[in-house]
XYZ file of C-alpha atoms in Angstrom:
655
model
C 127.275 150.747 -16.530
C 125.075 151.414 -13.491
C 124.211 154.940 -14.667
C 123.506 153.571 -18.125
C 121.069 150.990 -16.719
C 119.294 153.593 -14.594
C 118.915 155.789 -17.686
C 117.440 152.908 -19.695
C 114.674 152.447 -17.113
C 113.989 156.053 -16.118
C 114.021 157.774 -19.522
C 110.644 156.285 -20.615
C 109.190 157.048 -17.164
C 110.271 160.699 -17.275
C 108.925 161.056 -20.816
C 105.616 159.483 -19.758
C 105.257 161.931 -16.864
C 106.005 164.903 -19.132
C 103.563 163.786 -21.845
C 100.927 162.838 -19.264
C 100.970 165.813 -16.917
C 102.249 168.554 -19.218
C 100.834 167.303 -22.524
C 98.153 169.995 -22.641
C 100.755 172.773 -22.440
C 103.548 171.307 -24.584
C 101.223 170.235 -27.399
C 100.962 167.139 -29.584
C 104.247 167.446 -31.498
C 106.367 168.010 -28.412
C 104.636 165.111 -26.618
C 105.617 162.594 -29.296
C 109.077 164.108 -29.707
C 109.849 163.801 -26.003
C 108.620 160.212 -25.728
C 110.250 159.047 -28.979
C 113.575 160.642 -28.009
C 113.481 158.992 -24.564
C 112.537 155.542 -25.852
C 114.982 155.840 -28.760
C 117.858 156.662 -26.415
C 116.791 153.831 -24.110
C 116.832 151.505 -27.152
C 120.357 152.558 -28.151
C 121.630 152.048 -24.602
C 119.906 148.635 -24.448
C 121.561 147.561 -27.690
C 124.895 148.620 -26.220
C 124.219 146.425 -23.166
C 123.329 143.533 -25.496
C 126.648 143.919 -27.321
C 128.449 143.610 -23.980
C 126.546 140.589 -22.614
C 125.023 138.550 -25.450
C 127.190 135.756 -26.823
C 130.130 136.634 -24.587
C 131.598 135.016 -21.492
C 131.020 138.099 -19.337
C 129.808 137.429 -15.803
C 126.244 138.568 -14.961
C 126.015 142.007 -13.375
C 123.996 141.969 -10.141
C 123.517 145.529 -8.828
C 121.627 146.610 -5.723
C 120.713 150.280 -6.011
C 119.243 150.714 -2.539
C 117.336 148.949 0.234
C 113.710 150.006 0.159
C 112.486 148.296 3.348
C 113.562 145.765 5.963
C 110.878 143.686 7.667
C 112.476 141.282 10.135
C 114.542 138.842 8.080
C 113.014 140.088 4.804
C 115.004 142.774 3.010
C 113.299 144.467 0.057
C 115.828 145.877 -2.389
C 115.742 147.661 -5.719
C 118.329 146.434 -8.188
C 119.214 144.970 -11.573
C 120.342 141.541 -12.767
C 121.905 141.987 -16.197
C 122.933 138.975 -18.241
C 122.386 137.803 -21.808
C 118.713 136.968 -21.194
C 117.987 140.384 -19.700
C 119.921 142.180 -22.446
C 117.951 140.394 -25.183
C 114.624 141.287 -23.567
C 115.672 144.912 -23.024
C 116.627 145.262 -26.692
C 113.407 143.681 -27.962
C 111.160 145.725 -25.665
C 112.754 149.073 -26.442
C 113.073 148.484 -30.211
C 109.451 147.348 -30.629
C 108.341 150.213 -28.402
C 110.294 152.707 -30.524
C 108.668 151.410 -33.731
C 105.221 151.644 -32.142
C 105.902 155.201 -30.922
C 106.809 156.300 -34.456
C 103.855 154.433 -35.990
C 101.470 156.052 -33.496
C 102.155 159.518 -34.942
C 100.306 158.512 -38.094
C 97.728 156.133 -36.620
C 96.528 158.382 -33.785
C 96.994 161.768 -35.504
C 93.302 162.722 -35.254
C 92.639 161.257 -31.808
C 91.838 163.760 -29.034
C 93.748 161.601 -26.514
C 96.995 161.852 -28.488
C 99.258 163.014 -25.631
C 97.642 160.622 -23.173
C 98.317 157.692 -25.499
C 102.011 158.536 -25.801
C 102.208 158.838 -22.017
C 100.662 155.387 -21.596
C 102.924 153.571 -24.076
C 106.038 155.184 -22.584
C 104.849 154.219 -19.107
C 104.339 150.678 -20.347
C 107.916 150.596 -21.637
C 109.156 151.641 -18.184
C 107.063 148.931 -16.486
C 108.274 146.217 -18.863
C 111.911 147.220 -18.399
C 111.446 147.131 -14.626
C 110.102 143.597 -14.952
C 112.877 142.164 -17.116
C 115.756 143.911 -15.316
C 114.693 142.980 -11.760
C 117.071 141.015 -9.545
C 114.462 139.954 -6.983
C 110.936 138.604 -6.930
C 109.241 141.628 -5.378
C 110.608 143.995 -8.008
C 109.588 141.437 -10.623
C 106.078 141.455 -9.149
C 105.989 145.268 -9.190
C 106.817 145.291 -12.922
C 104.378 142.409 -13.448
C 101.519 144.396 -11.927
C 102.594 147.678 -13.522
C 102.353 146.278 -17.057
C 98.936 144.907 -16.100
C 97.731 148.327 -14.944
C 99.012 150.097 -18.064
C 97.512 147.343 -20.226
C 94.182 148.024 -18.514
C 94.502 151.725 -19.360
C 95.469 151.068 -22.980
C 92.830 148.428 -23.753
C 90.198 150.818 -22.413
C 91.830 153.880 -24.006
C 88.629 154.654 -25.903
C 86.706 154.527 -22.628
C 83.476 155.818 -24.154
C 83.115 152.522 -26.042
C 81.275 149.972 -23.910
C 83.134 147.100 -25.547
C 86.493 148.689 -24.679
C 85.642 149.136 -21.002
C 84.302 145.584 -20.860
C 87.500 144.271 -22.485
C 89.886 146.054 -20.126
C 87.905 144.900 -17.085
C 87.964 141.349 -18.445
C 91.736 141.498 -18.923
C 92.179 142.922 -15.431
C 90.072 140.230 -13.728
C 91.514 137.261 -15.623
C 95.054 138.395 -14.858
C 94.173 138.652 -11.164
C 93.494 134.905 -11.212
C 96.968 134.293 -12.567
C 98.488 136.761 -10.131
C 97.033 134.843 -7.178
C 99.022 131.778 -8.259
C 102.060 133.966 -8.884
C 101.892 135.382 -5.355
C 101.558 131.901 -3.856
C 104.628 130.833 -5.819
C 106.623 133.819 -4.545
C 105.470 133.106 -0.979
C 106.606 129.503 -1.387
C 110.021 130.692 -2.559
C 110.461 132.819 0.563
C 109.287 129.959 2.802
C 111.684 127.435 1.239
C 114.720 129.584 0.456
C 114.391 132.334 3.080
C 115.041 135.109 0.535
C 113.427 136.782 -2.471
C 116.648 137.707 -4.291
C 117.435 135.708 -7.420
C 121.143 135.148 -6.737
C 120.891 133.358 -3.353
C 117.893 131.307 -4.565
C 119.803 130.093 -7.628
C 122.926 129.533 -5.520
C 121.011 127.279 -3.107
C 119.598 125.287 -6.040
C 123.059 124.895 -7.544
C 124.382 123.710 -4.176
C 121.598 121.111 -4.007
C 118.649 122.528 -2.059
C 116.685 119.882 -0.189
C 113.016 119.803 -1.141
C 110.339 119.694 1.546
C 106.872 118.199 1.569
C 103.788 120.336 2.027
C 101.126 118.377 3.956
C 97.714 118.831 2.310
C 95.906 116.120 4.286
C 96.726 112.968 6.242
C 97.210 111.028 3.001
C 98.292 113.767 0.549
C 101.583 115.684 0.510
C 103.012 117.962 -2.153
C 106.557 118.805 -3.050
C 107.138 122.435 -2.109
C 109.177 123.018 -5.271
C 106.334 121.613 -7.397
C 103.907 123.876 -5.528
C 106.175 126.870 -6.218
C 106.569 126.011 -9.903
C 102.851 125.486 -10.460
C 102.094 128.772 -8.699
C 104.616 130.659 -10.828
C 103.329 129.004 -13.989
C 99.728 129.957 -13.191
C 100.972 133.545 -13.149
C 102.594 132.959 -16.539
C 99.337 131.441 -17.845
C 97.475 134.633 -17.026
C 100.052 137.038 -18.435
C 100.888 134.932 -21.501
C 97.222 134.036 -22.164
C 97.341 130.241 -21.959
C 94.245 128.046 -21.858
C 92.024 128.480 -19.870
C 93.183 132.014 -18.935
C 93.403 133.093 -22.579
C 89.992 134.722 -22.926
C 91.152 138.286 -22.274
C 93.603 138.610 -25.172
C 91.237 138.509 -28.198
C 88.975 141.117 -26.591
C 91.975 143.351 -25.927
C 91.866 144.210 -29.647
C 89.302 146.838 -28.618
C 92.233 149.132 -27.895
C 94.039 151.111 -30.629
C 96.088 148.973 -33.036
C 99.529 150.253 -31.892
C 99.016 148.790 -28.433
C 98.044 145.461 -29.975
C 101.545 145.352 -31.441
C 103.285 146.657 -28.327
C 101.506 144.820 -25.541
C 99.609 141.865 -26.893
C 102.025 140.608 -29.524
C 105.599 141.558 -28.757
C 106.202 142.355 -25.102
C 103.640 142.051 -22.302
C 102.231 138.660 -23.262
C 105.751 137.289 -23.451
C 106.437 138.309 -19.836
C 105.248 134.906 -18.637
C 107.582 133.128 -21.060
C 110.480 135.294 -19.912
C 109.689 134.649 -16.251
C 109.680 130.857 -16.650
C 112.955 131.019 -18.603
C 114.482 133.208 -15.887
C 113.354 130.680 -13.273
C 114.648 127.695 -15.262
C 116.824 126.455 -12.340
C 113.641 126.061 -10.264
C 111.442 124.547 -12.980
C 114.095 121.943 -13.803
C 113.466 120.428 -10.367
C 109.801 119.574 -11.062
C 108.916 117.160 -13.865
C 105.262 117.370 -12.835
C 105.248 121.066 -13.708
C 107.175 120.537 -16.941
C 104.559 118.002 -18.074
C 101.791 120.430 -17.135
C 103.523 123.193 -19.111
C 103.771 120.912 -22.158
C 100.064 120.053 -22.012
C 98.882 123.643 -21.534
C 101.209 125.052 -24.191
C 100.387 122.380 -26.780
C 96.647 122.746 -26.208
C 96.904 126.509 -26.631
C 99.066 126.208 -29.760
C 96.630 123.918 -31.586
C 93.173 124.843 -30.357
C 93.703 128.601 -30.577
C 94.883 128.008 -34.140
C 91.498 126.431 -34.885
C 89.817 129.653 -33.746
C 91.958 131.768 -36.059
C 90.465 129.976 -39.085
C 86.924 131.298 -38.459
C 87.741 134.913 -37.548
C 86.733 137.743 -39.900
C 88.130 140.714 -37.965
C 91.645 141.337 -39.287
C 93.006 142.154 -35.823
C 91.396 139.103 -34.235
C 92.981 136.784 -36.777
C 96.384 138.155 -35.757
C 95.355 138.004 -32.077
C 94.540 134.286 -32.261
C 97.816 133.685 -34.075
C 99.485 135.352 -31.080
C 97.733 132.918 -28.739
C 98.883 129.985 -30.859
C 102.496 131.188 -31.067
C 102.590 131.801 -27.324
C 101.579 128.154 -27.007
C 104.649 127.199 -29.054
C 106.893 129.207 -26.719
C 105.346 127.544 -23.662
C 105.807 124.102 -25.248
C 109.502 124.907 -25.640
C 109.639 125.797 -21.935
C 108.014 122.483 -21.017
C 110.576 120.653 -23.141
C 113.341 122.470 -21.187
C 114.372 124.246 -24.399
C 114.314 127.607 -22.614
C 116.760 129.277 -24.983
C 114.639 128.197 -27.958
C 111.542 129.644 -26.262
C 113.376 132.965 -25.989
C 114.523 132.548 -29.598
C 110.904 132.244 -30.760
C 109.940 135.095 -28.438
C 112.433 137.371 -30.222
C 111.548 136.365 -33.776
C 107.828 136.459 -32.959
C 108.194 139.950 -31.518
C 109.336 141.306 -34.873
C 107.039 139.513 -37.286
C 103.971 139.754 -35.047
C 104.474 143.475 -34.430
C 104.879 143.771 -38.211
C 101.587 141.948 -38.819
C 99.685 144.053 -36.295
C 101.040 147.302 -37.682
C 100.335 146.101 -41.231
C 96.773 145.345 -40.121
C 96.616 148.878 -38.743
C 97.828 150.243 -42.084
C 94.995 148.360 -43.818
C 92.498 149.668 -41.271
C 93.635 153.263 -41.854
C 93.365 152.867 -45.627
C 89.916 151.237 -45.287
C 88.628 154.093 -43.088
C 88.686 151.877 -39.984
C 86.919 148.926 -41.552
C 88.234 145.693 -39.960
C 86.099 142.982 -41.603
C 88.272 141.079 -44.110
C 85.126 140.055 -46.017
C 84.731 143.699 -47.046
C 88.243 144.016 -48.482
C 90.012 142.411 -51.462
C 92.720 143.144 -54.062
C 94.404 145.687 -51.765
C 97.805 144.754 -53.182
C 96.924 147.085 -56.066
C 96.492 150.065 -53.736
C 98.811 149.303 -50.784
C 102.030 147.853 -52.255
C 104.276 148.574 -49.256
C 101.741 147.169 -46.806
C 101.255 144.169 -49.108
C 104.921 143.175 -49.295
C 105.628 143.773 -45.590
C 102.516 141.789 -44.596
C 103.640 138.981 -46.922
C 107.025 138.909 -45.186
C 105.350 138.801 -41.765
C 103.014 136.005 -42.864
C 105.853 133.907 -44.304
C 107.839 134.363 -41.092
C 104.781 133.404 -39.028
C 104.149 130.127 -40.860
C 107.843 129.194 -40.707
C 108.905 129.361 -44.333
C 112.601 128.419 -44.755
C 115.099 131.277 -44.496
C 112.577 133.531 -42.704
C 113.130 134.185 -39.000
C 110.145 132.197 -37.755
C 111.330 129.043 -39.520
C 114.457 128.543 -37.414
C 112.811 129.163 -34.041
C 109.706 127.080 -34.790
C 111.764 124.239 -36.254
C 113.920 124.183 -33.124
C 110.799 123.979 -30.921
C 109.388 121.021 -32.872
C 112.717 119.189 -32.748
C 113.108 119.840 -29.011
C 109.650 118.412 -28.283
C 110.427 115.403 -30.489
C 113.530 114.641 -28.393
C 111.836 115.213 -25.016
C 111.403 112.142 -22.787
C 108.588 113.619 -20.691
C 105.261 111.764 -20.638
C 103.347 114.659 -22.222
C 105.858 115.118 -25.054
C 104.021 112.832 -27.502
C 100.796 114.812 -27.144
C 102.692 118.103 -27.475
C 104.529 116.889 -30.594
C 101.285 116.026 -32.396
C 99.772 119.389 -31.442
C 102.716 121.500 -32.619
C 102.880 119.580 -35.910
C 99.174 120.045 -36.632
C 99.522 123.655 -35.514
C 101.910 124.298 -38.422
C 99.166 123.459 -40.937
C 96.513 125.595 -39.263
C 98.901 128.523 -38.760
C 99.504 128.583 -42.528
C 95.780 128.136 -43.193
C 94.454 131.065 -41.138
C 97.402 133.349 -41.948
C 97.056 133.037 -45.708
C 93.267 132.917 -45.580
C 93.482 136.434 -44.169
C 96.261 137.435 -46.568
C 94.408 136.248 -49.675
C 91.061 137.734 -48.620
C 92.635 141.126 -47.896
C 95.154 141.498 -50.699
C 93.865 139.129 -53.405
C 90.381 138.029 -54.512
C 87.873 140.488 -55.951
C 87.359 143.973 -54.547
C 84.484 144.083 -52.067
C 84.784 147.645 -50.723
C 82.507 150.532 -51.734
C 83.534 153.061 -54.396
C 84.133 155.876 -51.901
C 86.647 153.772 -49.968
C 88.239 152.552 -53.198
C 88.807 156.100 -54.440
C 90.862 156.992 -51.357
C 92.896 153.796 -50.993
C 96.648 154.334 -50.723
C 99.578 153.454 -48.463
C 99.618 155.688 -45.371
C 102.387 158.186 -44.608
C 106.025 157.288 -43.937
C 105.529 157.328 -40.157
C 103.212 154.326 -40.696
C 104.992 152.358 -43.426
C 108.510 153.239 -42.172
C 108.181 151.043 -39.044
C 106.729 148.291 -41.259
C 109.886 148.237 -43.366
C 112.155 148.389 -40.304
C 110.286 145.459 -38.724
C 110.283 143.479 -41.977
C 114.088 143.386 -42.062
C 114.579 141.421 -38.795
C 111.476 139.356 -39.642
C 113.522 137.988 -42.526
C 117.091 137.855 -41.310
C 117.480 138.099 -37.523
C 117.602 134.289 -37.254
C 120.566 134.164 -39.630
C 122.612 135.614 -36.790
C 120.822 134.046 -33.808
C 120.089 130.460 -34.884
C 123.580 128.967 -34.465
C 124.407 130.557 -31.085
C 120.915 129.832 -29.705
C 120.870 126.161 -30.666
C 124.446 125.648 -29.471
C 123.646 127.313 -26.146
C 126.273 130.049 -26.474
C 123.786 132.869 -26.972
C 122.293 133.079 -23.455
C 125.216 131.470 -21.632
C 124.701 130.820 -17.930
C 121.380 132.701 -17.826
C 119.604 129.401 -18.577
C 120.003 126.223 -16.509
C 119.063 122.775 -17.867
C 119.695 119.449 -16.160
C 121.382 116.773 -18.329
C 118.329 114.498 -18.235
C 116.170 117.275 -19.758
C 118.680 118.511 -22.328
C 116.573 118.223 -25.492
C 118.863 120.535 -27.461
C 121.895 118.249 -27.292
C 120.757 116.027 -30.205
C 119.855 119.148 -32.196
C 123.308 120.649 -31.624
C 124.973 117.448 -32.815
C 122.888 117.370 -36.012
C 122.894 121.132 -36.589
C 123.883 122.419 -39.995
C 124.586 126.008 -40.947
C 121.681 128.399 -41.481
C 121.627 127.901 -45.260
C 121.894 124.132 -45.001
C 119.077 123.981 -42.460
C 116.880 126.065 -44.751
C 117.428 123.762 -47.731
C 117.006 120.677 -45.551
C 113.497 121.883 -44.623
C 112.047 120.489 -47.873
C 112.655 117.001 -46.491
C 110.752 117.660 -43.252
C 107.073 117.206 -42.392
C 106.521 120.732 -40.943
C 107.524 122.313 -44.278
C 104.959 120.325 -46.239
C 102.289 120.929 -43.608
C 102.889 124.672 -43.995
C 102.755 124.382 -47.798
C 99.542 122.369 -47.454
C 98.018 125.104 -45.293
C 98.873 127.806 -47.851
C 97.488 125.752 -50.752
C 94.295 124.980 -48.824
C 93.826 128.670 -48.021
C 94.374 129.572 -51.693
C 91.840 127.016 -52.914
C 89.122 128.013 -50.450
C 89.572 131.792 -50.800
C 90.772 132.430 -54.367
C 90.077 129.449 -56.623
C 86.901 127.971 -55.151
C 85.345 130.358 -52.597
C 82.009 128.564 -53.003
C 83.619 125.505 -51.428
C 84.115 127.540 -48.266
C 80.381 128.236 -48.033
C 79.579 124.575 -48.701
C 82.011 123.482 -45.982
C 80.593 126.021 -43.515
C 77.127 124.580 -44.030
C 78.319 121.003 -43.612
C 80.288 121.856 -40.476
C 77.830 124.363 -39.031
C 77.927 122.788 -35.565
C 81.722 122.893 -35.345
C 81.710 126.373 -36.837
C 79.317 127.526 -34.110
C 81.558 126.084 -31.391
C 84.624 127.803 -32.835
C 82.895 131.158 -33.299
C 81.870 131.011 -29.647
C 85.454 130.367 -28.486
C 84.579 126.856 -27.262
C 82.001 128.605 -25.011
C 84.709 129.666 -22.570
C 83.191 133.144 -22.292
C 79.710 131.785 -21.706
C 81.021 129.380 -19.074
C 82.880 132.155 -17.241
C 79.926 134.562 -17.402
C 77.130 132.079 -16.638
C 78.895 129.947 -14.053
C 82.150 131.378 -12.716
C 81.163 135.051 -12.644
C 77.504 134.392 -11.854
C 78.528 131.907 -9.166
C 80.902 134.427 -7.636
C 78.254 137.147 -7.675
C 75.673 134.753 -6.196
C 78.069 133.663 -3.455
C 78.902 137.286 -2.759
C 75.200 138.149 -2.410
C 74.694 135.301 0.045
C 77.688 136.357 2.109
C 76.342 139.912 2.059
C 72.904 138.769 3.207
C 74.067 136.249 5.825
C 77.237 137.815 7.182
C 77.117 141.520 6.391
C 73.397 142.076 6.899
C 72.707 139.202 9.310
C 75.753 138.995 11.553
C 77.566 142.340 11.278
C 74.653 144.750 10.759
C 71.882 142.669 12.291
C 73.679 141.325 15.347
C 76.903 143.215 16.053
C 75.910 146.745 15.007
C 72.119 146.999 15.111
C 71.803 144.115 17.589
C 74.060 145.752 20.178
C 72.224 149.055 19.720
C 68.846 147.358 20.225
C 70.143 145.509 23.309
C 71.388 148.721 24.912
C 68.129 150.467 24.021
C 66.095 147.663 25.656
C 68.200 147.692 28.836
C 68.103 151.472 29.088
C 64.333 151.376 28.553
C 63.949 149.151 31.603
C 66.381 151.208 33.692
C 64.524 154.364 32.740
C 61.469 153.071 34.620
C 63.213 153.400 37.977
C 63.893 157.095 37.300
C 60.480 158.122 38.763
C 61.486 161.517 40.175
C 60.109 160.742 43.704
C 62.538 161.262 46.586
C 61.240 158.359 48.698
C 61.935 155.952 45.786
C 65.554 157.066 45.677
C 65.874 156.799 49.506
C 64.392 153.296 49.384
C 66.936 152.249 46.721
C 69.784 153.720 48.769
C 68.627 151.883 51.911
C 68.245 148.599 50.022
C 71.684 149.085 48.492
C 73.213 149.791 51.893
C 71.548 146.714 53.433
C 72.798 144.593 50.557
C 76.329 145.896 51.039
C 76.246 145.221 54.787
C 74.864 141.727 54.152
C 77.693 141.014 51.710
C 80.305 142.204 54.283
C 78.748 140.073 57.028
C 78.643 136.966 54.773
C 82.267 137.573 53.744
C 83.335 137.711 57.427
C 81.540 134.443 58.177
C 83.257 132.687 55.288
C 86.697 133.831 56.463
């Protein structure tokens, strides 16, 4: 098993190094063959691990490969913690990565950076596997930062585009804010528990670790565990793009479409959700943090859904749906329904990767046109893309019997049963979010595949479904988008699926009432017609159909009547303007003042140049006594001798 786990991690890394450093010599075909073979084998091995650990009573496998460094009491080790949670994440990461690798052959076939792109996405797969398989916080942080670095490279892959370089820098800087909180949380863990390995930390919590108070001022003290949890969650906010650290994800669409599916829909952005679920024993000790998580997640789920309604770039519509669905996952974490959060993470990975790749298929067919207002009636020309995108959209809005229905329904029910103070607010947000998810999803779907044709004749003459390397992954992703929940729903809701990988205290067990009322998958699907979320989703679809197909003039009338709100939404609630005009400008202004006062004034002006000027002034005065006359030097020697004799005489008198 150990050799198998090492192979799962290292195969994508080796392939990335070959494609990156030897890509020029081995050529384009060999570059994609090497990387696809490595990731495909890693996927097969990951699925084998999942068979062993998921839904079974097998004990977690905690392996230490070697000790990297020892600093006093701190031992830094490299190792793996393999349990059901890890196995699920490994399978999702490698399978989505494999589909994206295959899809990339068709999407990037004419790009001069072909080999470099395959090297990057394989390197990303290695970094993500390192993150999810880690058995200690430092290795987790290494994977955390590695996926951030590769994300930076992939968002700015077309580095000659100014917008792409701006977007990758924005993503890099925003994630550094989250990483600061993450580092503080890790530091707090070492201070409280005396170790950075998962196993002893969780063991101390299980044995009843005693919390300590962190003195902020004479009248204010914080729980150390709350401080740790908030720090860790700030890291998750950055990586999983939660308000207000969400601004980087929509701009990341400047990168090629395959990375939108790989990084910003299915894997990297879910790293924060995975981390909180992995740390569930810690988060269960802080209700303050759980309430904060509920508020942040619910706000993201609803208000990012509003933004999806006004987007006209096909990739940005899907990007804002990602933000909203990440909010749903975070809400589940706040409601202590960690297994349900992972459930939605898995289902979302498939249908969101499907939607991004379907969007890429449309973009290829439209000669890289991304404005949905310039499309229409594409179902006539792109039948495979049409049906797979329809499946992804139905899964996204939570239609019964599709994968997204079961995970989203479980989240809403968990929040409804939560006793936390913020649960009422979160419940309203996730319910309203169902309507707006259906509205923006089918607004895009109808504008792209229905309505009248709005493309030019040249584009129309060349419209067709792309090659099998593009539509093949769409079909393979459509299958789990429909049916993966048929297998997962029962074990997830009952708690058998992830076993002991998740820890929930009895007072926070929001899944217990759901388990007691749970029906089989078919029964739950039919029961949906009696629930409010189902009719909200239907209402969203009908509204989208009316405003895009039946009465498009109503949309223009409504835009005019709500021009002020429309302006606010199109400007992303002015988050970008606030960050640029105040946060960034304030930081630059403060930096300039520090440079002028400290660097130029104190360091250069006083310490460096000041000391030089002082020495020059003293030496200038001393130089005056170097007259060159012998009698001057004799006089100085005599005066010096008399002074010495006087000092000796005075010293003798004192004694």
